[in-house]
């Protein structure tokens, strides 16, 4: 059946326990958390200035810690799948020199956030990280870590409190220190997520419109294929370059401004693979706007149909799906009561997201388990709040 995941207070207790083991008796002064996200529709549109429709998850990254004297920072992760070593010690640069990325990889997100924090200089600190967001699962464990860490730093040395520029700083951290040229969606919804709502984000204007998702007869099921992917490989940057090439040939600032007609007229001037990538993006931007409208008026069948179209486009035109994700989607769609299902996240493994009637949850999980060759993990989720400070008990 569906997996249970630790609550925010259980994660905080874990982080505090590890903090005590590593740093001694004095308890941490600050505790914060930031959520992972699932994208309902609008995949690979964010870095093309399009629309996306994600929601924040109850799966979160917690950071606990305290300010210390001296120039040295110590950060420990209690997250099981993080690469070794689980503890890093480094000095804060006094002269604005960059903090260089390196190993372990998880610490690069922390260093990037320190580097791009908007109110330097920061005091020294020690901190412990604990997370329930699965790593490499397409639920944005990286943005969850970045935003949680930024929120932690805000408690040590407050910045101007602007939420959009906080998300942008965390995006920069991922670009410079993790080497992933991601769009703004993940960091944005981790900062601005709202309970009971998905967020329709315009990735050009950075306006966010909350879309209610509170129908008690409706459930969002996330199925983790448990096939791990790493977006720092060549595939993600390659897709981004192909989109930039298409906009350049079309004479557009981004594919947000392109129409299907523009693409058809330029088809002879575009390499076939570039045409297919651009076709996915242009159609996916339109699909996402339609999907948000369908959700607003409770047209769940229409929304589900758009989800499946999105998956098929990601599989055939954008080529970021894989056998396991395709199997999970087709198994889900065989169950009565399922409206729609699609891969979610960057691709090449990770998760699917399925919209279904609440009464169908058990039979859907059972059917997927019977049909899927691997060992999937299931999370039944609801739209949750964005980054927040936890009251210290």
mmCIF file of C-alpha atoms in Angstrom:
data_model
loop_
_atom_site.group_PDB
_atom_site.id
_atom_site.type_symbol
_atom_site.label_atom_id
_atom_site.label_comp_id
_atom_site.label_asym_id
_atom_site.label_seq_id
_atom_site.Cartn_x
_atom_site.Cartn_y
_atom_site.Cartn_z
ATOM 1 C CA UNK A 1 0.000 0.000 0.000
ATOM 2 C CA UNK A 2 0.982 3.670 0.154
ATOM 3 C CA UNK A 3 4.192 4.448 2.028
ATOM 4 C CA UNK A 4 4.053 6.504 5.147
ATOM 5 C CA UNK A 5 6.682 9.213 5.308
ATOM 6 C CA UNK A 6 7.968 10.961 8.425
ATOM 7 C CA UNK A 7 6.015 14.017 9.549
ATOM 8 C CA UNK A 8 7.722 17.399 9.788
ATOM 9 C CA UNK A 9 7.947 17.039 13.584
ATOM 10 C CA UNK A 10 9.490 13.551 13.272
ATOM 11 C CA UNK A 11 12.097 14.878 10.816
ATOM 12 C CA UNK A 12 12.810 17.803 13.108
ATOM 13 C CA UNK A 13 13.267 15.387 16.036
ATOM 14 C CA UNK A 14 15.730 13.327 13.945
ATOM 15 C CA UNK A 15 17.707 16.443 12.998
ATOM 16 C CA UNK A 16 17.786 17.651 16.616
ATOM 17 C CA UNK A 17 18.956 14.224 17.829
ATOM 18 C CA UNK A 18 21.803 14.167 15.289
ATOM 19 C CA UNK A 19 22.655 17.769 16.235
ATOM 20 C CA UNK A 20 22.993 16.678 19.877
ATOM 21 C CA UNK A 21 25.169 13.682 18.927
ATOM 22 C CA UNK A 22 27.517 15.775 16.775
ATOM 23 C CA UNK A 23 27.648 19.085 18.625
ATOM 24 C CA UNK A 24 26.901 18.218 22.261
ATOM 25 C CA UNK A 25 24.353 19.348 24.792
ATOM 26 C CA UNK A 26 23.407 22.841 23.594
ATOM 27 C CA UNK A 27 20.173 22.487 21.509
ATOM 28 C CA UNK A 28 19.823 24.203 18.104
ATOM 29 C CA UNK A 29 18.361 27.732 18.144
ATOM 30 C CA UNK A 30 16.608 27.601 14.749
ATOM 31 C CA UNK A 31 14.449 25.060 12.871
ATOM 32 C CA UNK A 32 12.965 25.546 9.392
ATOM 33 C CA UNK A 33 11.593 23.419 6.569
ATOM 34 C CA UNK A 34 10.861 23.656 2.841
ATOM 35 C CA UNK A 35 8.863 21.225 0.703
ATOM 36 C CA UNK A 36 9.596 19.167 -2.375
ATOM 37 C CA UNK A 37 7.094 19.488 -5.202
ATOM 38 C CA UNK A 38 5.220 17.483 -7.772
ATOM 39 C CA UNK A 39 4.480 19.058 -11.124
ATOM 40 C CA UNK A 40 0.938 18.209 -12.230
ATOM 41 C CA UNK A 41 1.558 19.396 -15.807
ATOM 42 C CA UNK A 42 3.935 21.707 -17.684
ATOM 43 C CA UNK A 43 7.178 19.782 -18.066
ATOM 44 C CA UNK A 44 10.348 21.356 -19.515
ATOM 45 C CA UNK A 45 8.382 24.574 -20.101
ATOM 46 C CA UNK A 46 9.854 26.611 -17.231
ATOM 47 C CA UNK A 47 13.214 27.320 -18.851
ATOM 48 C CA UNK A 48 11.272 28.265 -22.008
ATOM 49 C CA UNK A 49 9.419 31.045 -20.108
ATOM 50 C CA UNK A 50 6.170 29.062 -20.304
ATOM 51 C CA UNK A 51 3.577 27.986 -17.738
ATOM 52 C CA UNK A 52 3.853 25.223 -15.125
ATOM 53 C CA UNK A 53 1.333 23.825 -12.637
ATOM 54 C CA UNK A 54 3.141 22.327 -9.626
ATOM 55 C CA UNK A 55 2.087 21.881 -6.005
ATOM 56 C CA UNK A 56 4.185 21.776 -2.840
ATOM 57 C CA UNK A 57 4.304 18.394 -1.082
ATOM 58 C CA UNK A 58 4.091 17.270 2.531
ATOM 59 C CA UNK A 59 7.562 15.737 1.896
ATOM 60 C CA UNK A 60 10.075 18.296 3.207
ATOM 61 C CA UNK A 61 13.688 19.092 4.039
ATOM 62 C CA UNK A 62 14.259 20.285 7.611
ATOM 63 C CA UNK A 63 17.312 22.303 8.731
ATOM 64 C CA UNK A 64 18.109 22.864 12.413
ATOM 65 C CA UNK A 65 21.112 24.831 13.635
ATOM 66 C CA UNK A 66 22.684 27.703 15.526
ATOM 67 C CA UNK A 67 24.976 30.647 14.980
ATOM 68 C CA UNK A 68 28.542 30.142 16.278
ATOM 69 C CA UNK A 69 31.588 32.340 16.734
ATOM 70 C CA UNK A 70 34.576 32.170 14.404
ATOM 71 C CA UNK A 71 34.741 31.776 10.623
ATOM 72 C CA UNK A 72 33.930 28.060 10.349
ATOM 73 C CA UNK A 73 30.751 26.378 9.160
ATOM 74 C CA UNK A 74 29.830 22.746 9.828
ATOM 75 C CA UNK A 75 26.899 21.096 8.050
ATOM 76 C CA UNK A 76 25.831 17.493 8.623
ATOM 77 C CA UNK A 77 23.188 15.615 6.638
ATOM 78 C CA UNK A 78 21.062 12.896 8.199
ATOM 79 C CA UNK A 79 19.528 12.075 4.798
ATOM 80 C CA UNK A 80 20.203 8.388 4.177
ATOM 81 C CA UNK A 81 20.811 8.429 0.411
ATOM 82 C CA UNK A 82 23.128 11.463 0.424
ATOM 83 C CA UNK A 83 26.660 10.843 -0.841
ATOM 84 C CA UNK A 84 29.564 10.603 1.633
ATOM 85 C CA UNK A 85 30.944 12.279 3.610
ATOM 86 C CA UNK A 86 27.834 13.266 5.554
ATOM 87 C CA UNK A 87 29.680 16.088 7.326
ATOM 88 C CA UNK A 88 31.385 19.089 5.724
ATOM 89 C CA UNK A 89 33.477 21.792 7.396
ATOM 90 C CA UNK A 90 34.562 24.938 5.584
ATOM 91 C CA UNK A 91 35.310 28.593 6.229
ATOM 92 C CA UNK A 92 33.047 31.395 5.084
ATOM 93 C CA UNK A 93 34.920 33.507 2.537
ATOM 94 C CA UNK A 94 35.775 36.857 4.143
ATOM 95 C CA UNK A 95 36.674 38.648 0.914
ATOM 96 C CA UNK A 96 33.730 37.618 -1.274
ATOM 97 C CA UNK A 97 35.795 34.810 -2.821
ATOM 98 C CA UNK A 98 33.605 32.052 -4.279
ATOM 99 C CA UNK A 99 32.880 28.820 -2.409
ATOM 100 C CA UNK A 100 33.985 26.165 -4.858
ATOM 101 C CA UNK A 101 31.739 23.162 -5.546
ATOM 102 C CA UNK A 102 33.209 19.681 -5.110
ATOM 103 C CA UNK A 103 32.433 16.508 -3.181
ATOM 104 C CA UNK A 104 30.153 15.551 -1.490
ATOM 105 C CA UNK A 105 27.571 16.652 -4.069
ATOM 106 C CA UNK A 106 24.811 17.378 -1.523
ATOM 107 C CA UNK A 107 26.975 20.112 0.053
ATOM 108 C CA UNK A 108 27.174 22.002 -3.259
ATOM 109 C CA UNK A 109 23.545 23.083 -2.884
ATOM 110 C CA UNK A 110 24.357 24.476 0.574
ATOM 111 C CA UNK A 111 27.486 26.269 -0.682
ATOM 112 C CA UNK A 112 25.553 27.704 -3.630
ATOM 113 C CA UNK A 113 22.881 29.122 -1.343
ATOM 114 C CA UNK A 114 25.522 30.696 0.930
ATOM 115 C CA UNK A 115 27.217 32.158 -2.170
ATOM 116 C CA UNK A 116 23.990 33.714 -3.501
ATOM 117 C CA UNK A 117 22.486 34.783 -0.168
ATOM 118 C CA UNK A 118 21.289 38.360 -0.500
ATOM 119 C CA UNK A 119 22.446 39.781 2.855
ATOM 120 C CA UNK A 120 26.157 38.993 3.281
ATOM 121 C CA UNK A 121 28.318 38.713 5.294
ATOM 122 C CA UNK A 122 26.849 35.731 7.114
ATOM 123 C CA UNK A 123 27.840 34.655 10.630
ATOM 124 C CA UNK A 124 29.415 31.220 11.157
ATOM 125 C CA UNK A 125 26.971 28.447 12.029
ATOM 126 C CA UNK A 126 26.491 24.736 12.438
ATOM 127 C CA UNK A 127 23.484 22.903 11.035
ATOM 128 C CA UNK A 128 21.919 19.493 10.472
ATOM 129 C CA UNK A 129 19.759 18.598 7.457
ATOM 130 C CA UNK A 130 17.115 15.847 7.373
ATOM 131 C CA UNK A 131 14.765 15.182 4.457
ATOM 132 C CA UNK A 132 11.833 13.000 3.463
ATOM 133 C CA UNK A 133 12.022 14.053 -0.210
ATOM 134 C CA UNK A 134 13.430 11.053 -2.149
ATOM 135 C CA UNK A 135 16.738 11.908 -3.847
ATOM 136 C CA UNK A 136 16.749 11.643 -7.650
ATOM 137 C CA UNK A 137 13.012 10.947 -7.674
ATOM 138 C CA UNK A 138 11.865 13.948 -9.709
ATOM 139 C CA UNK A 139 10.224 15.570 -6.642
ATOM 140 C CA UNK A 140 12.873 18.262 -6.354
ATOM 141 C CA UNK A 141 14.902 17.251 -3.351
ATOM 142 C CA UNK A 142 17.480 19.804 -4.546
ATOM 143 C CA UNK A 143 15.157 22.846 -4.476
ATOM 144 C CA UNK A 144 13.763 21.650 -1.149
ATOM 145 C CA UNK A 145 17.301 21.652 0.299
ATOM 146 C CA UNK A 146 18.205 25.017 -1.263
ATOM 147 C CA UNK A 147 15.053 26.766 -0.059
ATOM 148 C CA UNK A 148 15.233 25.204 3.424
ATOM 149 C CA UNK A 149 18.837 26.341 3.749
ATOM 150 C CA UNK A 150 18.046 29.841 2.522
ATOM 151 C CA UNK A 151 15.196 30.018 5.061
ATOM 152 C CA UNK A 152 17.659 28.927 7.772
ATOM 153 C CA UNK A 153 20.124 31.676 6.779
ATOM 154 C CA UNK A 154 17.282 34.233 6.922
ATOM 155 C CA UNK A 155 16.901 33.435 10.636
ATOM 156 C CA UNK A 156 20.621 34.061 11.273
ATOM 157 C CA UNK A 157 20.860 37.275 9.227
ATOM 158 C CA UNK A 158 17.565 38.506 7.750
ATOM 159 C CA UNK A 159 17.455 39.669 4.121
ATOM 160 C CA UNK A 160 14.712 41.899 2.645
ATOM 161 C CA UNK A 161 12.188 39.038 2.828
ATOM 162 C CA UNK A 162 11.255 39.197 -0.876
ATOM 163 C CA UNK A 163 10.012 35.719 -1.775
ATOM 164 C CA UNK A 164 10.526 35.877 -5.540
ATOM 165 C CA UNK A 165 14.159 37.001 -5.252
ATOM 166 C CA UNK A 166 14.686 34.259 -2.627
ATOM 167 C CA UNK A 167 13.539 31.676 -5.202
ATOM 168 C CA UNK A 168 15.792 33.265 -7.841
ATOM 169 C CA UNK A 169 18.825 33.126 -5.509
ATOM 170 C CA UNK A 170 18.179 29.416 -4.894
ATOM 171 C CA UNK A 171 17.878 28.835 -8.656
ATOM 172 C CA UNK A 172 21.252 30.573 -9.125
ATOM 173 C CA UNK A 173 22.753 28.263 -6.496
ATOM 174 C CA UNK A 174 21.695 25.255 -8.569
ATOM 175 C CA UNK A 175 23.121 26.767 -11.771
ATOM 176 C CA UNK A 176 26.518 27.708 -10.352
ATOM 177 C CA UNK A 177 27.177 24.987 -7.778
ATOM 178 C CA UNK A 178 25.223 21.916 -8.931
ATOM 179 C CA UNK A 179 25.755 22.576 -12.637
ATOM 180 C CA UNK A 180 22.057 22.179 -13.526
ATOM 181 C CA UNK A 181 20.632 25.006 -15.699
ATOM 182 C CA UNK A 182 17.142 24.532 -14.201
ATOM 183 C CA UNK A 183 14.133 26.792 -14.673
ATOM 184 C CA UNK A 184 12.503 28.630 -11.771
ATOM 185 C CA UNK A 185 9.573 26.276 -11.052
ATOM 186 C CA UNK A 186 11.022 24.080 -8.289
ATOM 187 C CA UNK A 187 12.439 26.838 -6.122
ATOM 188 C CA UNK A 188 9.406 29.051 -6.737
ATOM 189 C CA UNK A 189 6.795 26.551 -5.534
ATOM 190 C CA UNK A 190 9.010 25.473 -2.613
ATOM 191 C CA UNK A 191 9.036 29.118 -1.438
ATOM 192 C CA UNK A 192 5.464 30.096 -2.364
ATOM 193 C CA UNK A 193 3.500 26.839 -2.123
ATOM 194 C CA UNK A 194 0.095 27.106 -0.501
ATOM 195 C CA UNK A 195 -1.970 24.507 1.337
ATOM 196 C CA UNK A 196 -4.923 23.185 -0.685
ATOM 197 C CA UNK A 197 -3.707 24.795 -3.930
ATOM 198 C CA UNK A 198 -1.620 24.031 -6.974
ATOM 199 C CA UNK A 199 0.202 27.090 -8.386
ATOM 200 C CA UNK A 200 -0.078 28.164 -12.011
ATOM 201 C CA UNK A 201 3.271 29.897 -12.473
ATOM 202 C CA UNK A 202 4.033 32.159 -15.406
ATOM 203 C CA UNK A 203 7.782 31.586 -15.701
ATOM 204 C CA UNK A 204 8.290 34.821 -17.647
ATOM 205 C CA UNK A 205 6.458 37.351 -15.432
ATOM 206 C CA UNK A 206 6.904 35.186 -12.284
ATOM 207 C CA UNK A 207 3.244 35.688 -11.423
ATOM 208 C CA UNK A 208 1.649 32.812 -9.533
ATOM 209 C CA UNK A 209 -2.088 32.063 -9.511
ATOM 210 C CA UNK A 210 -3.324 29.639 -6.830
ATOM 211 C CA UNK A 211 -5.608 26.934 -8.279
ATOM 212 C CA UNK A 212 -7.801 25.261 -5.613
ATOM 213 C CA UNK A 213 -7.329 21.511 -5.220
ATOM 214 C CA UNK A 214 -9.466 20.750 -2.193
ATOM 215 C CA UNK A 215 -12.109 18.309 -3.502
ATOM 216 C CA UNK A 216 -12.229 15.549 -0.815
ATOM 217 C CA UNK A 217 -13.197 12.988 -3.474
ATOM 218 C CA UNK A 218 -9.931 13.605 -5.328
ATOM 219 C CA UNK A 219 -6.461 12.216 -4.605
ATOM 220 C CA UNK A 220 -2.979 12.819 -6.032
ATOM 221 C CA UNK A 221 -0.921 9.626 -6.125
ATOM 222 C CA UNK A 222 2.832 9.838 -6.643
ATOM 223 C CA UNK A 223 4.473 6.593 -7.736
ATOM 224 C CA UNK A 224 8.269 6.455 -7.472
ATOM 225 C CA UNK A 225 9.704 4.034 -10.047
ATOM 226 C CA UNK A 226 12.814 3.861 -7.820
ATOM 227 C CA UNK A 227 14.892 4.213 -10.960
ATOM 228 C CA UNK A 228 17.423 6.908 -10.013
ATOM 229 C CA UNK A 229 18.381 9.644 -12.418
ATOM 230 C CA UNK A 230 20.899 12.433 -12.282
ATOM 231 C CA UNK A 231 20.057 15.604 -14.214
ATOM 232 C CA UNK A 232 23.646 16.783 -14.228
ATOM 233 C CA UNK A 233 24.265 14.374 -17.105
ATOM 234 C CA UNK A 234 24.232 15.789 -20.623
ATOM 235 C CA UNK A 235 20.533 15.200 -21.344
ATOM 236 C CA UNK A 236 19.001 18.174 -19.515
ATOM 237 C CA UNK A 237 21.468 20.809 -20.797
ATOM 238 C CA UNK A 238 21.145 19.283 -24.291
ATOM 239 C CA UNK A 239 17.350 19.697 -24.274
ATOM 240 C CA UNK A 240 17.753 23.263 -23.111
ATOM 241 C CA UNK A 241 20.220 24.040 -25.904
ATOM 242 C CA UNK A 242 17.893 22.482 -28.502
ATOM 243 C CA UNK A 243 15.063 24.759 -27.321
ATOM 244 C CA UNK A 244 17.336 27.802 -27.505
ATOM 245 C CA UNK A 245 18.367 26.782 -31.027
ATOM 246 C CA UNK A 246 14.711 26.528 -32.078
ATOM 247 C CA UNK A 247 13.850 29.991 -30.659
ATOM 248 C CA UNK A 248 16.873 31.455 -32.383
ATOM 249 C CA UNK A 249 15.853 30.023 -35.801
ATOM 250 C CA UNK A 250 12.293 31.279 -35.206
ATOM 251 C CA UNK A 251 13.605 34.731 -34.241
ATOM 252 C CA UNK A 252 11.891 34.554 -30.844
ATOM 253 C CA UNK A 253 13.194 35.420 -27.368
ATOM 254 C CA UNK A 254 11.902 32.053 -26.170
ATOM 255 C CA UNK A 255 9.527 29.284 -27.243
ATOM 256 C CA UNK A 256 6.862 30.982 -25.090
ATOM 257 C CA UNK A 257 6.354 33.355 -28.056
ATOM 258 C CA UNK A 258 6.181 30.614 -30.701
ATOM 259 C CA UNK A 259 3.006 29.154 -32.218
ATOM 260 C CA UNK A 260 2.459 25.813 -33.933
ATOM 261 C CA UNK A 261 2.164 27.753 -37.182
ATOM 262 C CA UNK A 262 5.579 29.396 -36.621
ATOM 263 C CA UNK A 263 7.063 25.945 -36.132
ATOM 264 C CA UNK A 264 5.452 24.474 -39.247
ATOM 265 C CA UNK A 265 6.686 27.375 -41.366
ATOM 266 C CA UNK A 266 10.242 26.980 -40.035
ATOM 267 C CA UNK A 267 10.278 23.175 -40.157
ATOM 268 C CA UNK A 268 12.610 23.065 -43.173
ATOM 269 C CA UNK A 269 15.176 25.193 -41.321
ATOM 270 C CA UNK A 270 15.121 23.123 -38.117
ATOM 271 C CA UNK A 271 16.903 19.814 -37.542
ATOM 272 C CA UNK A 272 14.239 17.126 -37.025
ATOM 273 C CA UNK A 273 15.212 16.574 -33.391
ATOM 274 C CA UNK A 274 15.099 20.319 -32.649
ATOM 275 C CA UNK A 275 11.664 20.593 -34.292
ATOM 276 C CA UNK A 276 10.319 17.772 -32.109
ATOM 277 C CA UNK A 277 11.703 19.302 -28.909
ATOM 278 C CA UNK A 278 10.156 22.666 -29.789
ATOM 279 C CA UNK A 279 6.817 21.087 -30.737
ATOM 280 C CA UNK A 280 6.594 19.469 -27.292
ATOM 281 C CA UNK A 281 7.292 22.773 -25.532
ATOM 282 C CA UNK A 282 4.861 24.888 -27.581
ATOM 283 C CA UNK A 283 2.038 22.353 -27.164
ATOM 284 C CA UNK A 284 2.854 21.751 -23.475
ATOM 285 C CA UNK A 285 2.588 25.474 -22.685
ATOM 286 C CA UNK A 286 -0.900 25.510 -24.244
ATOM 287 C CA UNK A 287 -1.853 22.272 -22.462
ATOM 288 C CA UNK A 288 -0.838 23.685 -19.082
ATOM 289 C CA UNK A 289 -3.062 26.760 -19.405
ATOM 290 C CA UNK A 290 -5.983 24.529 -20.490
ATOM 291 C CA UNK A 291 -5.308 22.157 -17.600
ATOM 292 C CA UNK A 292 -5.408 24.965 -15.018
ATOM 293 C CA UNK A 293 -8.750 26.117 -16.450
ATOM 294 C CA UNK A 294 -10.090 22.539 -16.294
ATOM 295 C CA UNK A 295 -8.998 22.190 -12.661
ATOM 296 C CA UNK A 296 -10.610 25.527 -11.741
ATOM 297 C CA UNK A 297 -13.989 24.280 -12.970
ATOM 298 C CA UNK A 298 -13.624 20.718 -11.643
ATOM 299 C CA UNK A 299 -13.376 19.157 -15.119
ATOM 300 C CA UNK A 300 -11.178 16.288 -13.909
ATOM 301 C CA UNK A 301 -11.664 14.052 -16.967
ATOM 302 C CA UNK A 302 -10.436 16.854 -19.221
ATOM 303 C CA UNK A 303 -7.499 17.490 -16.884
ATOM 304 C CA UNK A 304 -6.634 13.764 -16.917
ATOM 305 C CA UNK A 305 -6.718 13.633 -20.716
ATOM 306 C CA UNK A 306 -4.255 16.552 -20.866
ATOM 307 C CA UNK A 307 -1.962 14.733 -18.379
ATOM 308 C CA UNK A 308 -1.803 11.680 -20.647
ATOM 309 C CA UNK A 309 -1.172 13.848 -23.721
ATOM 310 C CA UNK A 310 1.667 15.499 -21.809
ATOM 311 C CA UNK A 311 3.203 12.121 -20.955
ATOM 312 C CA UNK A 312 2.996 10.872 -24.539
ATOM 313 C CA UNK A 313 4.641 14.071 -25.780
ATOM 314 C CA UNK A 314 7.463 13.761 -23.215
ATOM 315 C CA UNK A 315 7.947 10.151 -24.324
ATOM 316 C CA UNK A 316 7.790 10.652 -28.104
ATOM 317 C CA UNK A 317 8.817 14.249 -28.848
ATOM 318 C CA UNK A 318 11.013 15.258 -25.914
ATOM 319 C CA UNK A 319 12.334 11.722 -25.285
ATOM 320 C CA UNK A 320 12.846 12.050 -21.538
ATOM 321 C CA UNK A 321 10.659 9.167 -20.389
ATOM 322 C CA UNK A 322 11.844 5.578 -19.904
ATOM 323 C CA UNK A 323 10.329 2.083 -19.972
ATOM 324 C CA UNK A 324 9.580 2.081 -16.245
ATOM 325 C CA UNK A 325 7.691 5.408 -16.322
ATOM 326 C CA UNK A 326 5.720 4.333 -19.413
ATOM 327 C CA UNK A 327 4.730 1.087 -17.656
ATOM 328 C CA UNK A 328 3.578 2.957 -14.539
ATOM 329 C CA UNK A 329 1.424 5.363 -16.563
ATOM 330 C CA UNK A 330 -0.212 2.673 -18.679
ATOM 331 C CA UNK A 331 -0.913 0.500 -15.596
ATOM 332 C CA UNK A 332 -2.562 3.435 -13.789
ATOM 333 C CA UNK A 333 -4.725 4.281 -16.805
ATOM 334 C CA UNK A 334 -6.197 0.748 -16.834
ATOM 335 C CA UNK A 335 -7.991 1.362 -13.503
ATOM 336 C CA UNK A 336 -11.509 2.746 -13.308
ATOM 337 C CA UNK A 337 -11.585 5.949 -11.285
ATOM 338 C CA UNK A 338 -8.215 7.185 -12.620
ATOM 339 C CA UNK A 339 -8.521 10.482 -14.515
ATOM 340 C CA UNK A 340 -4.953 10.834 -15.758
ATOM 341 C CA UNK A 341 -1.309 9.951 -15.172
ATOM 342 C CA UNK A 342 2.055 11.172 -16.437
ATOM 343 C CA UNK A 343 5.755 11.204 -15.710
ATOM 344 C CA UNK A 344 6.776 14.198 -13.617
ATOM 345 C CA UNK A 345 10.120 15.939 -13.178
ATOM 346 C CA UNK A 346 13.121 16.007 -15.477
ATOM 347 C CA UNK A 347 12.678 12.405 -16.650
ATOM 348 C CA UNK A 348 14.900 9.326 -17.109
ATOM 349 C CA UNK A 349 13.375 7.691 -14.039
ATOM 350 C CA UNK A 350 11.848 9.135 -10.934
ATOM 351 C CA UNK A 351 8.106 9.469 -10.445
ATOM 352 C CA UNK A 352 4.721 9.534 -12.081
ATOM 353 C CA UNK A 353 1.812 11.641 -10.838
ATOM 354 C CA UNK A 354 -1.753 10.343 -11.081
ATOM 355 C CA UNK A 355 -5.056 12.154 -10.507
ATOM 356 C CA UNK A 356 -7.807 9.795 -9.352
ATOM 357 C CA UNK A 357 -10.955 9.391 -7.313
ATOM 358 C CA UNK A 358 -10.222 8.793 -3.634
ATOM 359 C CA UNK A 359 -12.214 5.532 -3.543
ATOM 360 C CA UNK A 360 -9.986 4.040 -6.276
ATOM 361 C CA UNK A 361 -6.679 4.478 -4.451
ATOM 362 C CA UNK A 362 -6.240 0.937 -3.079
ATOM 363 C CA UNK A 363 -7.176 -0.866 -6.283
ATOM 364 C CA UNK A 364 -4.934 1.484 -8.316
ATOM 365 C CA UNK A 365 -1.919 0.787 -6.103
ATOM 366 C CA UNK A 366 -2.622 -2.960 -6.205
ATOM 367 C CA UNK A 367 -2.983 -2.975 -9.987
ATOM 368 C CA UNK A 368 0.257 -1.010 -10.515
ATOM 369 C CA UNK A 369 2.112 -3.403 -8.170
ATOM 370 C CA UNK A 370 0.854 -6.389 -10.170
ATOM 371 C CA UNK A 371 1.696 -4.867 -13.545
ATOM 372 C CA UNK A 372 4.986 -3.061 -12.871
ATOM 373 C CA UNK A 373 8.205 -5.043 -13.078
ATOM 374 C CA UNK A 374 10.088 -3.075 -10.406
ATOM 375 C CA UNK A 375 9.384 -2.197 -6.774
ATOM 376 C CA UNK A 376 7.545 1.136 -6.774
ATOM 377 C CA UNK A 377 6.923 3.335 -3.728
ATOM 378 C CA UNK A 378 3.569 5.112 -3.419
ATOM 379 C CA UNK A 379 2.767 8.436 -1.748
ATOM 380 C CA UNK A 380 -0.779 9.730 -1.382
ATOM 381 C CA UNK A 381 -0.377 13.504 -1.136
ATOM 382 C CA UNK A 382 -2.189 16.818 -0.846
ATOM 383 C CA UNK A 383 -1.054 20.338 -1.807
ATOM 384 C CA UNK A 384 0.937 21.690 1.126
ATOM 385 C CA UNK A 385 2.474 24.920 2.422
ATOM 386 C CA UNK A 386 5.765 26.398 1.224
ATOM 387 C CA UNK A 387 8.924 27.113 3.246
ATOM 388 C CA UNK A 388 8.386 28.071 6.872
ATOM 389 C CA UNK A 389 10.039 28.550 10.247
ATOM 390 C CA UNK A 390 9.226 25.809 12.770
ATOM 391 C CA UNK A 391 8.430 26.788 16.330
ATOM 392 C CA UNK A 392 11.108 25.371 18.586
ATOM 393 C CA UNK A 393 9.547 23.042 21.144
#
